[in-house]
Amino acid sequence: MESNVVSHRVTHLIGNAALARFMAASTWARRQNEPGIADFTLGNPNDMPLPAFTEALQRWSVPRNARWFAYKNSEPDAQAVIAASLHERRGVAFEPADIALTNGAFAGLAVSFLTVTDPGDEVIFLSPPWFFYEPLIIAANCTPVRVTLPPPGFDLDPNAIAAAITPRTRAIIVNSPHNPSGRIYPPEALTELARVLTDASARHGRPIYLLSDEAYCRIVYDGRSFPSPTAFYPYSILIYTYGKTLLTPGQRLGYLALPPEMPLAAREQLRGATMLAQFITGHAFPNALLQHALGDLDKLSIDVGHLQRRRDRMVTALGGTGYEVNLPEGTFYLLVRSPLGDDFAFTELLAQRDVFVLPGSTAECPGYFRISLTASDEMIDRALPVFAAAIQEAAAAPVSS
Ligand code: PMP
């Protein structure tokens, strides 16, 4: 291979060998675009988009003034929509000026790192994590520090987090509802976490920020409420994407928000710093059309009741054939124990029968596989007999030493 073609900075980001293997060398990598497969791997849509989503984009694509498609930062109308929506949903009075429009949670995270960390700072993330936490932390020239969420419950462990904190710790990423386990962290754990972070911040003389990745906060089941980590700790940054709620991840729309409990002097500094960080992160704002349409888009959601029925159907069917399945409280994923210790081998066994799931080892969850409930009902019809046959086949397989 030719050397000195790409930067070391980028090459040393590719640390997740299991993910790289799945993306480049699995049967899914070869066959993901074939018609007729049942694809449960990623949170991509497999049904047509919400008609109201398309209608909103059509309506707002008609310019109403000469500046309609001019450079947009965080548009005041969009900030006001989000502040009103958060107030209605959570009863918290976020200030519009404390809301920054971002092109999804990817940008919200990248911009937050740039805004609050310095090179050499440590950032804690919880494992199993979303794939991009570690590369994003490294890209910000920070040191990722992993704290394990113990299976099968994947509960938040404030003591383990306390033990991982050092004087260099600047931030922790908390993701609730949690991808891939579907856990929603309860108020007791969040209260305890806040105490740990408050004590450590006081001890070390600077705030540790809580980056609250709330990508799935509107996808919760069984009538649960979602306790936001940002309501428990003032030095929090709420990070949200509409990509899950609307199931339109290719339309890049999201925001970050500073809670009103954060001291005003800190918020005022962060407002300006965030905007600057967005400029130098490749103008990390949603495009003009999405910002104009936000008032309509914020009201929409995929049918969470339908997702819950899919969850229940899959959990019942898989459980009935002998799989161990975690019942998710939120998100659109199911985490299932792999009948073979080698989760990659089991996902390949399913792939031979046109059913594709994500090996848990790609998300630091070896011995599991992840199913996305964004597969269509018709894919589920086709896949259930395959799952049933595959667990039988795995049971009959010779046990490898
Ligand atoms: N955080 C989590 C936990 C996610 O699952 C995802 C998307 N899979 C993201 C952030 C990124 O969301 P987006 O692509 O909408 O920015």
Short mmCIF file of C-alpha atoms and ligand atoms in Angstrom, two decimals:
data_model
loop_
_atom_site.label_atom_id
_atom_site.label_comp_id
_atom_site.label_asym_id
_atom_site.label_seq_id
_atom_site.Cartn_x
_atom_site.Cartn_y
_atom_site.Cartn_z
CA MET A 1 0.00 0.00 0.00
CA GLU A 2 1.22 3.49 -0.82
CA SER A 3 2.29 5.39 2.28
CA ASN A 4 1.83 9.11 3.02
CA VAL A 5 -1.42 9.29 1.08
CA VAL A 6 -3.82 9.96 3.93
CA SER A 7 -3.13 11.67 7.22
CA HIS A 8 -2.10 9.79 10.35
CA ARG A 9 -4.82 11.77 12.08
CA VAL A 10 -7.51 9.96 10.11
CA THR A 11 -5.88 6.53 9.89
CA HIS A 12 -5.45 6.25 13.62
CA LEU A 13 -9.17 6.92 14.12
CA ILE A 14 -10.04 3.54 12.62
CA GLY A 15 -9.65 1.66 15.89
CA ASN A 16 -12.77 -0.50 15.80
CA ALA A 17 -11.52 -3.58 13.96
CA ALA A 18 -14.82 -5.46 14.33
CA LEU A 19 -16.78 -2.62 12.75
CA ALA A 20 -14.23 -2.21 9.97
CA ARG A 21 -14.45 -5.96 9.28
CA PHE A 22 -18.26 -5.88 9.18
CA MET A 23 -18.34 -2.82 6.93
CA ALA A 24 -15.72 -4.13 4.51
CA ALA A 25 -15.63 -7.92 4.62
CA SER A 26 -19.02 -9.30 5.73
CA THR A 27 -21.72 -10.78 3.53
CA TRP A 28 -23.78 -7.68 4.39
CA ALA A 29 -21.02 -5.48 2.94
CA ARG A 30 -21.43 -7.29 -0.37
CA ARG A 31 -25.18 -7.75 -0.42
CA GLN A 32 -26.73 -4.81 1.49
CA ASN A 33 -28.27 -3.27 -1.63
CA GLU A 34 -29.84 -6.45 -3.01
CA PRO A 35 -33.63 -6.44 -3.25
CA GLY A 36 -35.40 -9.12 -1.25
CA ILE A 37 -33.06 -9.24 1.74
CA ALA A 38 -34.30 -8.62 5.29
CA ASP A 39 -32.01 -5.92 6.61
CA PHE A 40 -32.03 -5.35 10.39
CA THR A 41 -28.51 -3.91 10.65
CA LEU A 42 -28.69 -0.11 10.91
CA GLY A 43 -31.34 2.43 11.89
CA ASN A 44 -32.25 3.15 8.29
CA PRO A 45 -35.82 3.44 7.00
CA ASN A 46 -37.34 0.54 5.09
CA ASP A 47 -40.83 2.04 4.77
CA MET A 48 -41.72 5.17 2.79
CA PRO A 49 -41.11 8.49 4.62
CA LEU A 50 -43.92 10.28 6.46
CA PRO A 51 -45.99 12.14 3.80
CA ALA A 52 -46.15 15.19 6.11
CA PHE A 53 -42.34 15.31 6.11
CA THR A 54 -42.21 15.54 2.32
CA GLU A 55 -45.07 18.07 2.26
CA ALA A 56 -43.26 20.33 4.76
CA LEU A 57 -40.08 20.30 2.65
CA GLN A 58 -42.10 21.08 -0.47
CA ARG A 59 -43.97 23.92 1.25
CA TRP A 60 -40.86 25.53 2.72
CA SER A 61 -38.74 25.14 -0.39
CA VAL A 62 -40.65 28.04 -2.01
CA PRO A 63 -38.62 31.20 -1.22
CA ARG A 64 -40.43 34.05 0.53
CA ASN A 65 -37.63 36.57 0.34
CA ALA A 66 -34.27 37.12 -1.34
CA ARG A 67 -32.37 35.76 1.68
CA TRP A 68 -34.33 32.50 1.89
CA PHE A 69 -31.33 30.36 0.99
CA ALA A 70 -28.68 32.72 2.37
CA TYR A 71 -26.12 31.56 4.93
CA LYS A 72 -27.98 30.36 7.99
CA ASN A 73 -26.53 29.96 11.47
CA SER A 74 -29.01 29.17 14.24
CA GLU A 75 -32.15 30.85 12.92
CA PRO A 76 -34.19 32.69 15.60
CA ASP A 77 -37.47 31.12 14.39
CA ALA A 78 -35.98 27.63 14.66
CA GLN A 79 -34.52 28.37 18.11
CA ALA A 80 -37.95 29.59 19.26
CA VAL A 81 -39.68 26.44 17.96
CA ILE A 82 -37.26 24.22 19.87
CA ALA A 83 -37.50 26.25 23.09
CA ALA A 84 -41.32 26.04 22.94
CA SER A 85 -41.21 22.32 22.17
CA LEU A 86 -38.84 21.58 25.07
CA HIS A 87 -41.03 23.65 27.36
CA GLU A 88 -44.14 21.77 26.31
CA ARG A 89 -42.55 18.32 26.49
CA ARG A 90 -40.39 18.76 29.60
CA GLY A 91 -41.67 21.81 31.42
CA VAL A 92 -38.19 23.36 31.30
CA ALA A 93 -37.72 26.95 30.08
CA PHE A 94 -34.67 26.67 27.83
CA GLU A 95 -33.68 30.09 26.48
CA PRO A 96 -33.83 30.30 22.68
CA ALA A 97 -30.32 31.83 22.68
CA ASP A 98 -29.05 28.66 24.40
CA ILE A 99 -30.14 26.50 21.47
CA ALA A 100 -27.76 25.89 18.58
CA LEU A 101 -29.09 24.26 15.43
CA THR A 102 -26.77 21.48 14.24
CA ASN A 103 -26.76 19.07 11.35
CA GLY A 104 -27.61 16.10 13.56
CA ALA A 105 -26.16 14.62 16.73
CA PHE A 106 -22.87 13.85 14.95
CA ALA A 107 -22.27 17.59 14.67
CA GLY A 108 -23.69 18.30 18.13
CA LEU A 109 -21.08 15.99 19.64
CA ALA A 110 -18.16 17.18 17.48
CA VAL A 111 -18.99 20.82 18.19
CA SER A 112 -19.38 20.20 21.94
CA PHE A 113 -15.95 18.58 22.12
CA LEU A 114 -14.41 21.51 20.33
CA THR A 115 -16.20 23.98 22.58
CA VAL A 116 -15.40 22.53 26.01
CA THR A 117 -12.26 20.38 25.72
CA ASP A 118 -8.57 21.11 25.26
CA PRO A 119 -6.01 18.71 23.79
CA GLY A 120 -5.02 16.14 26.40
CA ASP A 121 -8.31 16.28 28.30
CA GLU A 122 -10.01 12.99 29.09
CA VAL A 123 -13.56 12.22 27.98
CA ILE A 124 -15.44 9.33 29.56
CA PHE A 125 -17.75 7.22 27.42
CA LEU A 126 -19.84 4.25 28.41
CA SER A 127 -19.43 0.86 26.76
CA PRO A 128 -21.22 -0.54 24.78
CA PRO A 129 -21.10 2.84 23.02
CA TRP A 130 -22.38 4.30 19.78
CA PHE A 131 -19.62 3.61 17.19
CA PHE A 132 -18.45 7.17 16.74
CA TYR A 133 -17.89 8.34 20.32
CA GLU A 134 -14.31 7.13 20.45
CA PRO A 135 -13.22 8.50 17.03
CA LEU A 136 -14.91 11.84 17.78
CA ILE A 137 -13.07 12.10 21.11
CA ILE A 138 -9.74 11.22 19.47
CA ALA A 139 -10.41 13.68 16.64
CA ALA A 140 -10.74 16.39 19.31
CA ASN A 141 -7.24 15.44 20.51
CA CYS A 142 -8.67 14.12 23.75
CA THR A 143 -8.16 10.77 25.46
CA PRO A 144 -11.16 8.43 25.49
CA VAL A 145 -11.76 6.70 28.83
CA ARG A 146 -14.07 3.69 28.68
CA VAL A 147 -16.40 2.74 31.56
CA THR A 148 -18.33 -0.50 31.17
CA LEU A 149 -22.09 -0.82 31.52
CA PRO A 150 -22.39 -4.36 32.84
CA PRO A 151 -24.62 -6.81 30.88
CA PRO A 152 -27.33 -8.01 30.90
CA GLY A 153 -28.93 -4.88 32.51
CA PHE A 154 -26.44 -2.29 31.14
CA ASP A 155 -27.23 -0.07 34.14
CA LEU A 156 -25.41 3.19 34.74
CA ASP A 157 -22.74 2.61 37.38
CA PRO A 158 -21.93 5.96 39.12
CA ASN A 159 -19.25 4.29 41.30
CA ALA A 160 -17.38 2.99 38.26
CA ILE A 161 -17.65 6.47 36.71
CA ALA A 162 -16.32 8.07 39.92
CA ALA A 163 -13.35 5.69 39.82
CA ALA A 164 -12.54 6.67 36.21
CA ILE A 165 -12.46 10.44 36.90
CA THR A 166 -9.06 12.13 37.09
CA PRO A 167 -8.02 15.81 37.26
CA ARG A 168 -7.93 15.73 33.42
CA THR A 169 -11.54 14.59 33.01
CA ARG A 170 -13.47 17.26 31.14
CA ALA A 171 -16.60 15.53 29.93
CA ILE A 172 -18.70 12.39 30.01
CA ILE A 173 -21.10 11.22 27.31
CA VAL A 174 -24.33 9.70 28.56
CA ASN A 175 -26.75 8.17 26.06
CA SER A 176 -30.28 7.52 27.30
CA PRO A 177 -32.31 5.80 25.89
CA HIS A 178 -29.23 3.74 25.25
CA ASN A 179 -28.18 2.37 21.89
CA PRO A 180 -27.87 -0.66 21.75
CA SER A 181 -29.50 -1.91 24.98
CA GLY A 182 -32.65 0.27 24.97
CA ARG A 183 -32.19 1.15 28.66
CA ILE A 184 -33.55 4.44 29.99
CA TYR A 185 -31.52 5.46 33.03
CA PRO A 186 -33.74 6.09 36.05
CA PRO A 187 -33.79 9.31 38.11
CA GLU A 188 -31.99 7.63 41.04
CA ALA A 189 -28.95 6.76 38.90
CA LEU A 190 -28.92 10.24 37.32
CA THR A 191 -29.09 11.89 40.76
CA GLU A 192 -26.14 9.80 41.90
CA LEU A 193 -24.22 10.57 38.71
CA ALA A 194 -24.83 14.30 39.22
CA ARG A 195 -23.46 14.03 42.76
CA VAL A 196 -20.31 12.28 41.49
CA LEU A 197 -19.78 14.93 38.78
CA THR A 198 -20.48 17.86 41.12
CA ASP A 199 -18.01 16.55 43.73
CA ALA A 200 -15.29 15.84 41.18
CA SER A 201 -15.76 19.23 39.50
CA ALA A 202 -15.37 20.99 42.87
CA ARG A 203 -12.32 18.87 43.75
CA HIS A 204 -10.57 19.62 40.47
CA GLY A 205 -11.58 23.26 40.18
CA ARG A 206 -13.39 23.16 36.82
CA PRO A 207 -16.71 21.77 35.60
CA ILE A 208 -16.94 18.32 34.11
CA TYR A 209 -19.52 18.58 31.32
CA LEU A 210 -22.23 15.99 30.85
CA LEU A 211 -22.89 15.55 27.13
CA SER A 212 -26.38 14.08 27.04
CA ASP A 213 -26.93 12.22 23.77
CA GLU A 214 -30.72 12.15 23.59
CA ALA A 215 -31.05 10.90 20.01
CA TYR A 216 -33.82 8.45 21.02
CA CYS A 217 -35.61 10.52 23.70
CA ARG A 218 -38.90 10.51 21.77
CA ILE A 219 -38.79 6.78 21.05
CA VAL A 220 -39.88 5.33 24.38
CA TYR A 221 -42.27 2.47 25.07
CA ASP A 222 -44.97 1.34 27.49
CA GLY A 223 -46.00 4.93 28.33
CA ARG A 224 -42.69 5.60 30.05
CA SER A 225 -41.40 9.09 30.61
CA PHE A 226 -37.85 10.02 29.73
CA PRO A 227 -35.83 11.58 32.55
CA SER A 228 -33.25 13.78 30.84
CA PRO A 229 -29.80 13.71 32.45
CA THR A 230 -29.71 17.48 31.77
CA ALA A 231 -32.43 18.02 34.41
CA PHE A 232 -30.13 16.64 37.12
CA TYR A 233 -26.84 18.42 36.50
CA PRO A 234 -26.37 22.08 35.47
CA TYR A 235 -23.18 21.67 33.40
CA SER A 236 -25.00 19.57 30.81
CA ILE A 237 -25.28 19.91 27.06
CA LEU A 238 -28.39 18.35 25.53
CA ILE A 239 -27.66 16.84 22.11
CA TYR A 240 -30.59 15.90 19.88
CA THR A 241 -31.18 14.74 16.32
CA TYR A 242 -34.47 14.55 14.44
CA GLY A 243 -33.00 11.65 12.43
CA LYS A 244 -34.55 9.00 14.69
CA THR A 245 -37.91 10.60 15.53
CA LEU A 246 -38.62 11.29 11.86
CA LEU A 247 -36.57 8.34 10.53
CA THR A 248 -34.88 10.64 8.05
CA PRO A 249 -31.22 10.30 9.04
CA GLY A 250 -30.01 11.52 5.65
CA GLN A 251 -31.67 14.91 6.22
CA ARG A 252 -29.27 16.36 8.76
CA LEU A 253 -31.25 18.17 11.44
CA GLY A 254 -30.64 18.47 15.18
CA TYR A 255 -29.62 20.82 17.94
CA LEU A 256 -27.72 21.24 21.14
CA ALA A 257 -29.17 23.10 24.13
CA LEU A 258 -27.81 24.45 27.40
CA PRO A 259 -30.15 24.01 30.36
CA PRO A 260 -31.33 27.14 32.20
CA GLU A 261 -29.79 25.80 35.43
CA MET A 262 -26.30 26.32 34.00
CA PRO A 263 -24.96 29.65 35.35
CA LEU A 264 -25.75 32.48 32.93
CA ALA A 265 -22.12 33.60 32.69
CA ALA A 266 -21.11 30.12 31.48
CA ARG A 267 -24.00 29.95 29.02
CA GLU A 268 -23.12 33.35 27.56
CA GLN A 269 -19.55 32.22 26.91
CA LEU A 270 -20.69 28.90 25.45
CA ARG A 271 -23.17 30.55 23.03
CA GLY A 272 -20.42 32.40 21.17
CA ALA A 273 -17.91 29.56 21.42
CA THR A 274 -20.44 27.09 20.01
CA MET A 275 -21.18 29.22 16.98
CA LEU A 276 -17.47 29.59 16.27
CA ALA A 277 -16.94 25.85 16.73
CA GLN A 278 -19.76 25.23 14.24
CA PHE A 279 -18.12 27.44 11.60
CA ILE A 280 -14.82 25.62 11.86
CA THR A 281 -16.47 22.20 11.87
CA GLY A 282 -17.44 22.72 8.24
CA HIS A 283 -20.40 25.04 8.90
CA ALA A 284 -22.15 22.44 11.05
CA PHE A 285 -25.63 24.02 10.82
CA PRO A 286 -28.68 22.42 9.17
CA ASN A 287 -29.36 23.79 5.71
CA ALA A 288 -31.74 26.72 5.25
CA LEU A 289 -34.69 24.61 4.07
CA LEU A 290 -34.64 22.36 7.13
CA GLN A 291 -34.50 25.36 9.44
CA HIS A 292 -37.47 27.02 7.70
CA ALA A 293 -39.45 23.78 7.92
CA LEU A 294 -38.57 23.07 11.56
CA GLY A 295 -41.86 24.40 12.98
CA ASP A 296 -43.72 21.74 10.98
CA LEU A 297 -41.11 18.99 11.38
CA ASP A 298 -40.87 19.24 15.17
CA LYS A 299 -44.54 18.22 15.45
CA LEU A 300 -44.04 15.00 13.48
CA SER A 301 -42.97 11.56 14.57
CA ILE A 302 -42.86 8.06 13.21
CA ASP A 303 -45.52 5.80 14.71
CA VAL A 304 -43.96 4.76 18.03
CA GLY A 305 -47.01 2.60 18.84
CA HIS A 306 -46.33 0.61 15.68
CA LEU A 307 -42.66 0.25 16.65
CA GLN A 308 -43.75 -1.01 20.06
CA ARG A 309 -45.99 -3.63 18.43
CA ARG A 310 -43.04 -4.68 16.27
CA ARG A 311 -40.85 -4.87 19.36
CA ASP A 312 -43.41 -7.06 21.11
CA ARG A 313 -43.89 -9.29 18.10
CA MET A 314 -40.15 -9.83 17.67
CA VAL A 315 -39.45 -10.30 21.40
CA THR A 316 -42.26 -12.85 21.69
CA ALA A 317 -41.30 -14.72 18.54
CA LEU A 318 -37.56 -14.78 19.26
CA GLY A 319 -38.07 -15.61 22.94
CA GLY A 320 -40.45 -18.41 21.92
CA THR A 321 -37.78 -20.07 19.82
CA GLY A 322 -35.15 -19.92 22.57
CA TYR A 323 -33.36 -16.60 22.08
CA GLU A 324 -32.46 -14.45 25.10
CA VAL A 325 -33.74 -10.96 24.25
CA ASN A 326 -33.45 -7.71 26.21
CA LEU A 327 -36.79 -5.86 26.32
CA PRO A 328 -35.88 -2.30 25.28
CA GLU A 329 -37.51 0.58 27.19
CA GLY A 330 -36.70 2.94 24.31
CA THR A 331 -34.72 3.22 21.00
CA PHE A 332 -35.57 1.06 18.01
CA TYR A 333 -33.10 -1.72 18.71
CA LEU A 334 -33.28 -5.19 20.21
CA LEU A 335 -30.16 -6.66 21.75
CA VAL A 336 -30.20 -10.44 21.49
CA ARG A 337 -27.76 -12.99 22.88
CA SER A 338 -26.00 -14.80 20.06
CA PRO A 339 -26.59 -18.57 20.18
CA LEU A 340 -22.96 -18.95 19.04
CA GLY A 341 -20.25 -17.38 21.22
CA ASP A 342 -18.81 -15.92 18.01
CA ASP A 343 -21.48 -13.32 17.17
CA PHE A 344 -19.85 -12.59 13.82
CA ALA A 345 -20.16 -16.28 12.84
CA PHE A 346 -23.83 -16.29 13.84
CA THR A 347 -24.64 -13.16 11.85
CA GLU A 348 -22.97 -14.77 8.84
CA LEU A 349 -25.14 -17.86 9.35
CA LEU A 350 -28.24 -15.64 9.19
CA ALA A 351 -26.78 -13.79 6.21
CA GLN A 352 -26.59 -17.06 4.24
CA ARG A 353 -30.40 -17.05 4.53
CA ASP A 354 -30.82 -13.39 3.47
CA VAL A 355 -31.32 -12.03 7.01
CA PHE A 356 -28.86 -9.36 8.13
CA VAL A 357 -28.24 -8.21 11.71
CA LEU A 358 -25.39 -6.32 13.35
CA PRO A 359 -22.76 -8.38 15.21
CA GLY A 360 -22.55 -7.10 18.80
CA SER A 361 -18.76 -7.06 18.69
CA THR A 362 -18.96 -4.04 16.34
CA ALA A 363 -20.45 -2.12 19.31
CA GLU A 364 -18.20 -3.60 22.05
CA CYS A 365 -20.91 -6.12 22.86
CA PRO A 366 -19.44 -9.49 21.92
CA GLY A 367 -21.74 -12.49 22.24
CA TYR A 368 -24.79 -10.42 21.21
CA PHE A 369 -26.34 -9.21 17.99
CA ARG A 370 -28.46 -6.11 17.39
CA ILE A 371 -31.72 -5.96 15.46
CA SER A 372 -33.10 -2.66 14.18
CA LEU A 373 -36.90 -2.45 14.39
CA THR A 374 -36.84 -0.11 11.40
CA ALA A 375 -37.00 -3.21 9.21
CA SER A 376 -40.39 -3.42 7.47
CA ASP A 377 -43.16 -5.72 8.72
CA GLU A 378 -42.77 -7.71 5.53
CA MET A 379 -39.04 -8.24 6.27
CA ILE A 380 -40.01 -9.45 9.74
CA ASP A 381 -42.52 -11.92 8.23
CA ARG A 382 -39.75 -13.37 6.10
CA ALA A 383 -37.10 -13.32 8.80
CA LEU A 384 -38.88 -14.95 11.75
CA PRO A 385 -38.74 -18.52 10.33
CA VAL A 386 -35.06 -17.90 9.49
CA PHE A 387 -34.27 -16.86 13.08
CA ALA A 388 -36.08 -19.99 14.30
CA ALA A 389 -34.11 -22.27 11.99
CA ALA A 390 -30.78 -20.57 12.74
CA ILE A 391 -30.95 -21.14 16.50
CA GLN A 392 -31.59 -24.84 15.83
CA GLU A 393 -28.67 -24.95 13.45
CA ALA A 394 -26.44 -23.21 15.99
CA ALA A 395 -27.46 -25.72 18.67
CA ALA A 396 -26.48 -28.57 16.36
CA ALA A 397 -23.14 -26.97 15.45
CA PRO A 398 -20.03 -28.60 16.89
CA VAL A 399 -18.81 -26.66 19.93
CA SER A 400 -15.50 -25.02 19.06
CA SER A 401 -12.85 -25.07 21.73
N1 PMP B 1 -26.01 9.04 18.91
C1 PMP B 1 -26.54 7.81 18.87
C2 PMP B 1 -26.66 7.03 20.13
C3 PMP B 1 -26.94 7.25 17.66
O1 PMP B 1 -27.44 6.02 17.63
C4 PMP B 1 -26.80 8.01 16.47
C5 PMP B 1 -27.22 7.49 15.11
N2 PMP B 1 -27.13 6.13 14.95
C6 PMP B 1 -26.25 9.29 16.57
C7 PMP B 1 -25.87 9.78 17.81
C8 PMP B 1 -26.07 10.15 15.36
O2 PMP B 1 -27.28 10.65 14.91
P1 PMP B 1 -27.35 11.53 13.56
O3 PMP B 1 -26.81 10.67 12.45
O4 PMP B 1 -28.80 11.80 13.35
O5 PMP B 1 -26.52 12.73 13.76
#
